[in-house]
Coordinates of C-alpha atoms and ligand atoms in Angstrom, one line a residue:
X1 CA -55.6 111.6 121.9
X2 CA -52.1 110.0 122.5
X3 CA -53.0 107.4 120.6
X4 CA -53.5 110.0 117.9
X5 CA -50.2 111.2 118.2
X6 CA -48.4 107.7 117.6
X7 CA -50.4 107.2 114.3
X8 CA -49.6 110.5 112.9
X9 CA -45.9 109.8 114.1
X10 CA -45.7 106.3 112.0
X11 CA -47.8 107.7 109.3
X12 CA -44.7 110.3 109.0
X13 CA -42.3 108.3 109.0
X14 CA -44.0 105.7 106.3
X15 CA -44.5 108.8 103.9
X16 CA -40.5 109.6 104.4
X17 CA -39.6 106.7 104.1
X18 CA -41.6 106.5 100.7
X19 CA -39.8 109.7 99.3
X20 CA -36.9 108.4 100.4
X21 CA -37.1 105.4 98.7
X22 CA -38.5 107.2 95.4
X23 CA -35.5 109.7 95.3
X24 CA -33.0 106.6 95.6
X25 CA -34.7 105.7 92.7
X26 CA -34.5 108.5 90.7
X27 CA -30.5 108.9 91.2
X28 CA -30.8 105.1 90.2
X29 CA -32.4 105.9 87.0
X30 CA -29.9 109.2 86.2
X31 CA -27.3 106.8 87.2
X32 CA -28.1 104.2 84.1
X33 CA -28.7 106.7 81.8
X34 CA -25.1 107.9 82.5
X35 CA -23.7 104.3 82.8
X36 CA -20.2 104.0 81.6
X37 CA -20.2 102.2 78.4
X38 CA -17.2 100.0 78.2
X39 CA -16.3 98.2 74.9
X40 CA -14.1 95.2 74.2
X41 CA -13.5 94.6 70.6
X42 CA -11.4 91.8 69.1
X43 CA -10.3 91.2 65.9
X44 CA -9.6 87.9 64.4
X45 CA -6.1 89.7 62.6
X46 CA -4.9 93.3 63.3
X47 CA -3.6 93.2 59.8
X48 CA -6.5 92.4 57.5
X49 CA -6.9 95.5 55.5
X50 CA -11.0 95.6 55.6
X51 CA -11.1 95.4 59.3
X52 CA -8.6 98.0 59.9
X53 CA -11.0 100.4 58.5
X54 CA -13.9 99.5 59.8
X55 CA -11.8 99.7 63.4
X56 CA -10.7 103.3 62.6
X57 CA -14.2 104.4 61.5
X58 CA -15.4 102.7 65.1
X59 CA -12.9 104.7 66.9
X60 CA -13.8 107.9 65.1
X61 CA -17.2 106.9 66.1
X62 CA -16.5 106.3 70.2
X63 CA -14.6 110.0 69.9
X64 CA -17.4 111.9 68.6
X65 CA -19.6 110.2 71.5
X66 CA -17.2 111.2 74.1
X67 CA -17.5 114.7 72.6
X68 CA -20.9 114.5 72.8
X69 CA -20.8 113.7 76.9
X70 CA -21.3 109.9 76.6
X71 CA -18.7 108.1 78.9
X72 CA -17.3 105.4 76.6
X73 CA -14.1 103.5 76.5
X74 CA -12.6 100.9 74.8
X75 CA -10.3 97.8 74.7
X76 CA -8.3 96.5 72.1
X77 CA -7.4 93.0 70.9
X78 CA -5.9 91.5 68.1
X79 CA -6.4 87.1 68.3
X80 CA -3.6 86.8 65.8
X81 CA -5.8 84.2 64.2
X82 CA -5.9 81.9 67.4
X83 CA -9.3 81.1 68.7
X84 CA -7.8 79.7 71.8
X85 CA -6.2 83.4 71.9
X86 CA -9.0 85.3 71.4
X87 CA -11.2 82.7 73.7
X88 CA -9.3 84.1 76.7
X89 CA -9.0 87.5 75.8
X90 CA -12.7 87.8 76.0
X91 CA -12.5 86.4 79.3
X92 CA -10.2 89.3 80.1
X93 CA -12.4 91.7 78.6
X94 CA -15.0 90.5 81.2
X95 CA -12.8 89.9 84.1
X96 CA -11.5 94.0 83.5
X97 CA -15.3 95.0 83.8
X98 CA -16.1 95.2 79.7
X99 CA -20.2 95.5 80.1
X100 CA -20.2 94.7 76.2
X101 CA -18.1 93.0 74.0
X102 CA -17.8 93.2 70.3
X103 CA -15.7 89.5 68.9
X104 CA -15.0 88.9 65.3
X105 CA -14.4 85.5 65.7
X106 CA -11.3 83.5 64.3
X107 CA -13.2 80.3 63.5
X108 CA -16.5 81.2 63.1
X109 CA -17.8 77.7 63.6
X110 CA -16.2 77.7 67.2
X111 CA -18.0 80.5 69.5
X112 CA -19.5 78.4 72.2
X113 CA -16.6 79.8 74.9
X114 CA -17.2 83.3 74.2
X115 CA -21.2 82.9 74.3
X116 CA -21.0 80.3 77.3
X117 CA -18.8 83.1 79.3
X118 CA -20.5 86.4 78.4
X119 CA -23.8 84.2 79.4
X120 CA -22.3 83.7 82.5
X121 CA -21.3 86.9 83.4
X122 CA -24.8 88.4 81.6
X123 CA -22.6 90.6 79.4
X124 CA -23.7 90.8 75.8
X125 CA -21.7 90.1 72.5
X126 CA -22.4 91.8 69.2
X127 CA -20.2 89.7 66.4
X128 CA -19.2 90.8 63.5
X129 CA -17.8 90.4 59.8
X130 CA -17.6 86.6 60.2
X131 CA -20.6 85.4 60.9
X132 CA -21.3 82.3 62.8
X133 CA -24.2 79.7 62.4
X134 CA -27.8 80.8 63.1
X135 CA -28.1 78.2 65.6
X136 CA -25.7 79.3 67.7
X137 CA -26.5 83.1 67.7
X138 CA -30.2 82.1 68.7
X139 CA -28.6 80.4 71.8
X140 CA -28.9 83.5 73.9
X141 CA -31.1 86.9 73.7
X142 CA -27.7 89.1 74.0
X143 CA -26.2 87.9 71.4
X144 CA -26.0 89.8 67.2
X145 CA -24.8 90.0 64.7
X146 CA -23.6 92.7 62.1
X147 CA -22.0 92.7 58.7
X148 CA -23.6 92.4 55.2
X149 CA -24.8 89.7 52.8
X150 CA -22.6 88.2 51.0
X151 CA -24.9 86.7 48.6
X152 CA -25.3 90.3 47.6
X153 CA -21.1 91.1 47.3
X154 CA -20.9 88.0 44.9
X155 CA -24.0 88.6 42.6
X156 CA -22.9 92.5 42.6
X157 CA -19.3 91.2 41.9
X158 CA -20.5 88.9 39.0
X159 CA -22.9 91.7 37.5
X160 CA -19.8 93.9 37.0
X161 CA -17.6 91.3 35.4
X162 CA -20.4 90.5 33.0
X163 CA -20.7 93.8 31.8
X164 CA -17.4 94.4 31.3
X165 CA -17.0 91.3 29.2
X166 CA -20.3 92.2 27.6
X167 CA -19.5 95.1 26.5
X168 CA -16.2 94.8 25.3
X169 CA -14.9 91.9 23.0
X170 CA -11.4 92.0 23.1
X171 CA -11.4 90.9 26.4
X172 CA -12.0 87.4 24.5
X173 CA -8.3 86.8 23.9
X174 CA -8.8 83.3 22.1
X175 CA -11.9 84.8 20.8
X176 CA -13.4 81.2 21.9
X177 CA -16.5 82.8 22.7
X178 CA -15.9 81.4 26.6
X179 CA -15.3 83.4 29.6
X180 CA -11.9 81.8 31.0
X181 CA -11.4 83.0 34.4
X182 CA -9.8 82.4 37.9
X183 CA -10.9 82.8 41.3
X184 CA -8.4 84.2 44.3
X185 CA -10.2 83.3 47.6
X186 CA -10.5 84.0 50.8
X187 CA -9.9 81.7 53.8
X188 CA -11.2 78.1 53.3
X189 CA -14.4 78.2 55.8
X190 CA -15.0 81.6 55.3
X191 CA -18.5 82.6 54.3
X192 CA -17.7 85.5 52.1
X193 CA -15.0 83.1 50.3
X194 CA -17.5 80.5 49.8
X195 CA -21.0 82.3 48.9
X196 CA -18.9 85.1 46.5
X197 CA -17.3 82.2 44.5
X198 CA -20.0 80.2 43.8
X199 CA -22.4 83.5 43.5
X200 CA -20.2 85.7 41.2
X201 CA -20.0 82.9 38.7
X202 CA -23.6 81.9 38.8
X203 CA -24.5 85.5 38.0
X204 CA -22.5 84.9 35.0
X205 CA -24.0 81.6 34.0
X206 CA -27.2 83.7 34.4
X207 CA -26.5 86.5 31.9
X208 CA -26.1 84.0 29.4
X209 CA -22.2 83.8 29.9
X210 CA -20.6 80.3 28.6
X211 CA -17.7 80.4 31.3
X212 CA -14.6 78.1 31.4
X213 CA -13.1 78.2 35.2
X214 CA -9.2 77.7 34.9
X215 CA -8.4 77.2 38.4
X216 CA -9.4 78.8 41.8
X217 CA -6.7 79.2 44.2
X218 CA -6.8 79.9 47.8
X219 CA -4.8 83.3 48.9
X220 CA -6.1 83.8 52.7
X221 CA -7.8 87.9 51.9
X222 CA -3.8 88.6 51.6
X223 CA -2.0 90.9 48.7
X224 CA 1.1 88.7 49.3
X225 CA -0.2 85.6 48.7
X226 CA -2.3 86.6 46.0
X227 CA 0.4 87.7 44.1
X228 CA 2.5 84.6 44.5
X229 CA -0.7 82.6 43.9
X230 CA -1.5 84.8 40.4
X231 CA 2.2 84.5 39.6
X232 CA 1.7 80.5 39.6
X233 CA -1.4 80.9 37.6
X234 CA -0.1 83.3 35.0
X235 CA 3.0 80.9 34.4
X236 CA 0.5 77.8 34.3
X237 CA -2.4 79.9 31.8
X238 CA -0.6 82.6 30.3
X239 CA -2.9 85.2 28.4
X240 CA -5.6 82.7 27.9
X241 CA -7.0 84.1 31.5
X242 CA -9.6 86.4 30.5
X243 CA -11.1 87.4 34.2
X244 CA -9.5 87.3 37.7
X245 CA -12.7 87.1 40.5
X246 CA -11.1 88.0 43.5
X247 CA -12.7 87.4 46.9
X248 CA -11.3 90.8 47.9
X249 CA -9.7 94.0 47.3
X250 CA -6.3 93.2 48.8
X251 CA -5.7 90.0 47.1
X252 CA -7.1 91.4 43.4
X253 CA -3.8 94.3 44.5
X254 CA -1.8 91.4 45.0
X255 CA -3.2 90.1 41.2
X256 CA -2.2 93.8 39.9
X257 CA 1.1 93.5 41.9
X258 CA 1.5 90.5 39.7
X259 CA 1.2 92.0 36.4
X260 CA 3.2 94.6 37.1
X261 CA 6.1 92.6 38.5
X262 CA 5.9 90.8 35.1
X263 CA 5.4 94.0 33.0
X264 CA 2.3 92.7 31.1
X265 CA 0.9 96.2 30.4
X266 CA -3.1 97.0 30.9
X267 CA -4.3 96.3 27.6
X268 CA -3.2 92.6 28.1
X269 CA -4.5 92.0 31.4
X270 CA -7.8 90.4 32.0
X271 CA -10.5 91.8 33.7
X272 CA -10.0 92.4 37.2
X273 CA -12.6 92.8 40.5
X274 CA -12.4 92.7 44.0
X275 CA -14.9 93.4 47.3
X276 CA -14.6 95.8 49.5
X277 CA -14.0 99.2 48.1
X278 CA -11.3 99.9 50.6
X279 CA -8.9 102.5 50.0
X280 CA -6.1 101.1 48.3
X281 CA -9.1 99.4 45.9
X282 CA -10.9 102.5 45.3
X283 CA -7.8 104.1 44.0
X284 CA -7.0 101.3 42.0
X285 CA -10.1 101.7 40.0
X286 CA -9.2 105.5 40.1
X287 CA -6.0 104.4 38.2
X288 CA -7.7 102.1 35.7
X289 CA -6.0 98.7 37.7
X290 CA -9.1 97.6 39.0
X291 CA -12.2 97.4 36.7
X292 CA -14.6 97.2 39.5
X293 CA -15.3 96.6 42.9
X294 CA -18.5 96.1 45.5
X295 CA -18.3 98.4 48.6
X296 CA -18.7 96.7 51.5
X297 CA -19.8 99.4 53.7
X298 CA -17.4 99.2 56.6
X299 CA -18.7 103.1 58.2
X300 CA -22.0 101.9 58.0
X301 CA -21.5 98.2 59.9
X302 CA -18.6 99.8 62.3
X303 CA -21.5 102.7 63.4
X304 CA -24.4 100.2 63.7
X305 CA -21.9 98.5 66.0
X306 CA -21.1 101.0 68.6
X307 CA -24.8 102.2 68.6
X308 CA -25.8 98.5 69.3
X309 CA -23.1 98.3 72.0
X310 CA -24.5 101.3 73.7
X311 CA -27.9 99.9 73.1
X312 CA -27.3 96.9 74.8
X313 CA -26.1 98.3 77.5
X314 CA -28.2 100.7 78.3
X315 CA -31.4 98.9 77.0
X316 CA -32.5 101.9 75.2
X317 CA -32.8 103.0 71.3
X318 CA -32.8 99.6 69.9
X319 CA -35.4 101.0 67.4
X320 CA -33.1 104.0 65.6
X321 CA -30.6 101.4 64.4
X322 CA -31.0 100.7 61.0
X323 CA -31.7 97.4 59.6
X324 CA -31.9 96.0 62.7
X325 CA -34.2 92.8 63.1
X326 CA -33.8 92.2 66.8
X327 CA -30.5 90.2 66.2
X328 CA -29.0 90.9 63.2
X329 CA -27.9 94.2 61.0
X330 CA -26.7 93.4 57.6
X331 CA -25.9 96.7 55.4
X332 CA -26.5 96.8 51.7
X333 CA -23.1 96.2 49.5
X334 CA -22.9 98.8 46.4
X335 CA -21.4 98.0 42.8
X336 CA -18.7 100.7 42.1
X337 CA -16.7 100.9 38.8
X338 CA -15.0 104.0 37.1
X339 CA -18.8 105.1 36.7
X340 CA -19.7 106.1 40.1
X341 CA -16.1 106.0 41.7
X342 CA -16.1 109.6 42.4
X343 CA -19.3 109.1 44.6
X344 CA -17.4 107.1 46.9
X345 CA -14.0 109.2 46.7
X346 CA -15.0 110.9 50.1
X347 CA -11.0 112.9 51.1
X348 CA -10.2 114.4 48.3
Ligands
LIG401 C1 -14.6 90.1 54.5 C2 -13.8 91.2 53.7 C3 -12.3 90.7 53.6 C4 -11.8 90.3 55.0 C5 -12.7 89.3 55.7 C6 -12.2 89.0 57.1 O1 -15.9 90.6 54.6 O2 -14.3 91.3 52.4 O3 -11.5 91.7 53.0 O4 -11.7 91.5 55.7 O5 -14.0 89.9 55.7 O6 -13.1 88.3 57.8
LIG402 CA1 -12.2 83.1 25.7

């Protein structure tokens, strides 16, 4: 009978121990789902038009979470286009407790530092906008990408010079029956800079176009240089250039800028197209400046990277993000022109 007694005793305290033990877990599992999500972002330049947006859309984005009872903060870098800069400030980010970081890198070729010390300190890294080799993003399981294709941004780029030129023969100023054109690109390296040149004159050659390249010049995504870079050109070609490709919005404003300065009125300029479909560039092809552009959707990529931050941290809902293949998310460009401007005109 005693012996009784000291069975049912231990048998008691096993089963408390048990609830015990589950309730710990349960406050374990409430404490995860409210797990403080905390975001470092860099940027490879604070001053690069395109990524200013997409950082403002990101912050709008990590307000309406907070509004919506998600803890969530964020910290804020700029590399000034150093990698060696933004190589320690990811350190930082980690060092300060960052439990996912968001890098777009300065030299995209370059990322082993940031993967080797977010490996280390099992803290995962979402790049973006300058995408780095395949190879190097399949190095760890917590590493993605997002951004777009910028195949696409060229084709779409070369599909609305082509019917501009199509469809409207006094753009042939030597009436040669050739396309001459120029190309303002981006940064040397760059993959947008390199896939939209050669892909928005292919798409050309493939309507049929006979094209005659003048010269491409190198203007960094910048409206400064691009303007001193189309100033050179215009002095070297004159009026025989017939269409100005531009790697991006900002520089084809620095093209504009150019004519302008030198009061060569629309009806003499050539055709003019950028990427990007920021504001500035919307509202140049608003005002007749710009004949088109292809909008690089920088809402869409800056909200599929906060939701994949929050994913990644909290393991859950990788399957509601869109285009999402288990490491990258590239969103869709769009060709706009004064056709469908208004559909993109969203503040009025
Ligand atoms: C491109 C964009 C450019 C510039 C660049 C920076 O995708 O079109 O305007 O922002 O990224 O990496
Ligand atoms: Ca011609």
């Amino acid at each position: 009978m005693k012996h009784n007694k000291y069975l049912y005793k231990i048998r008691f305290l096993l089963i408390s121990i048990c609830i015990l033990a589950s309730l710990i877990g349960c406050q374990k599992m409430d404490e995860d789902e409210e797990k403080e999500i905390q975001i470092g972002v860099v940027v490879y330049d604070e001053y690069d038009t395109f990524l200013s947006g997409l950082m403002e859309s990101f912050m709008n984005g990590v307000s309406e979470e907070s509004k919506n009872g998600r803890r969530i903060t964020v910290k804020r870098y700029s590399a000034n286009g150093s990698q060696i800069t933004e190589n320690e400030q990811v350190e930082e980010m980690i060092e300060k407790g960052c439990n996912v970081i968001c890098v777009n890198l300065v030299d995209r070729t370059d990322p082993t530092m940031i993967i080797e010390c977010a490996r280390k300190a099992d803290v995962p890294v979402i790049f973006f906008n300058r995408e780095l080799v395949e190879k190097d993003l399949q190095s760890w399981n917590k590493l993605y990408y997002v951004g777009a294709d910028a195949l696409e941004s060229g084709i779409m780029q070369g599909e609305i010079a082509a019917n501009i030129w199509q469809s409207d023969s006094s753009y042939d100023r030597n009436g040669d029956h050739m396309l001459q054109y120029v190309v303002l690109e981006g940064e040397a390296g760059h993959q947008d800079s390199i896939v939209r040149s050669e892909y928005s004159v292919q798409t050309l050659v493939d309507q049929g176009i006979t094209v005659d390249k003048c010269e491409s010049s190198i203007a960094n995504w910048k409206r400064g240089q691009a303007q001193t870079k189309m100033g050179q050109l215009i002095h070297k070609y004159g009026e025989s250039i017939e269409l100005v490709l531009c790697n991006n919005d900002d520089m084809a404003l620095g093209a504009i800028d150019e004519y302008v300065a030198q009061q060569i009125s629309k009806e003499k300029r050539p055709i003019i197209v950028g990427i990007d479909g920021t504001s500035v560039g919307l509202q140049a092809v608003i005002d007749g400046d710009l004949q088109g552009t292809v909008y690089n959707d920088k809402e869409g990529q800056a909200d599929a990277m906060l939701h994949l931050a929050i994913a990644a941290v909290t393991g859950k809902n990788f399957d509601q993000l869109p285009y999402f293949d288990g490491k990258y998310i590239r969103f869709p460009y769009v060709r706009i022109t004064e056709n469908n401007i208004h559909d993109y005109i969203i503040e009025e």
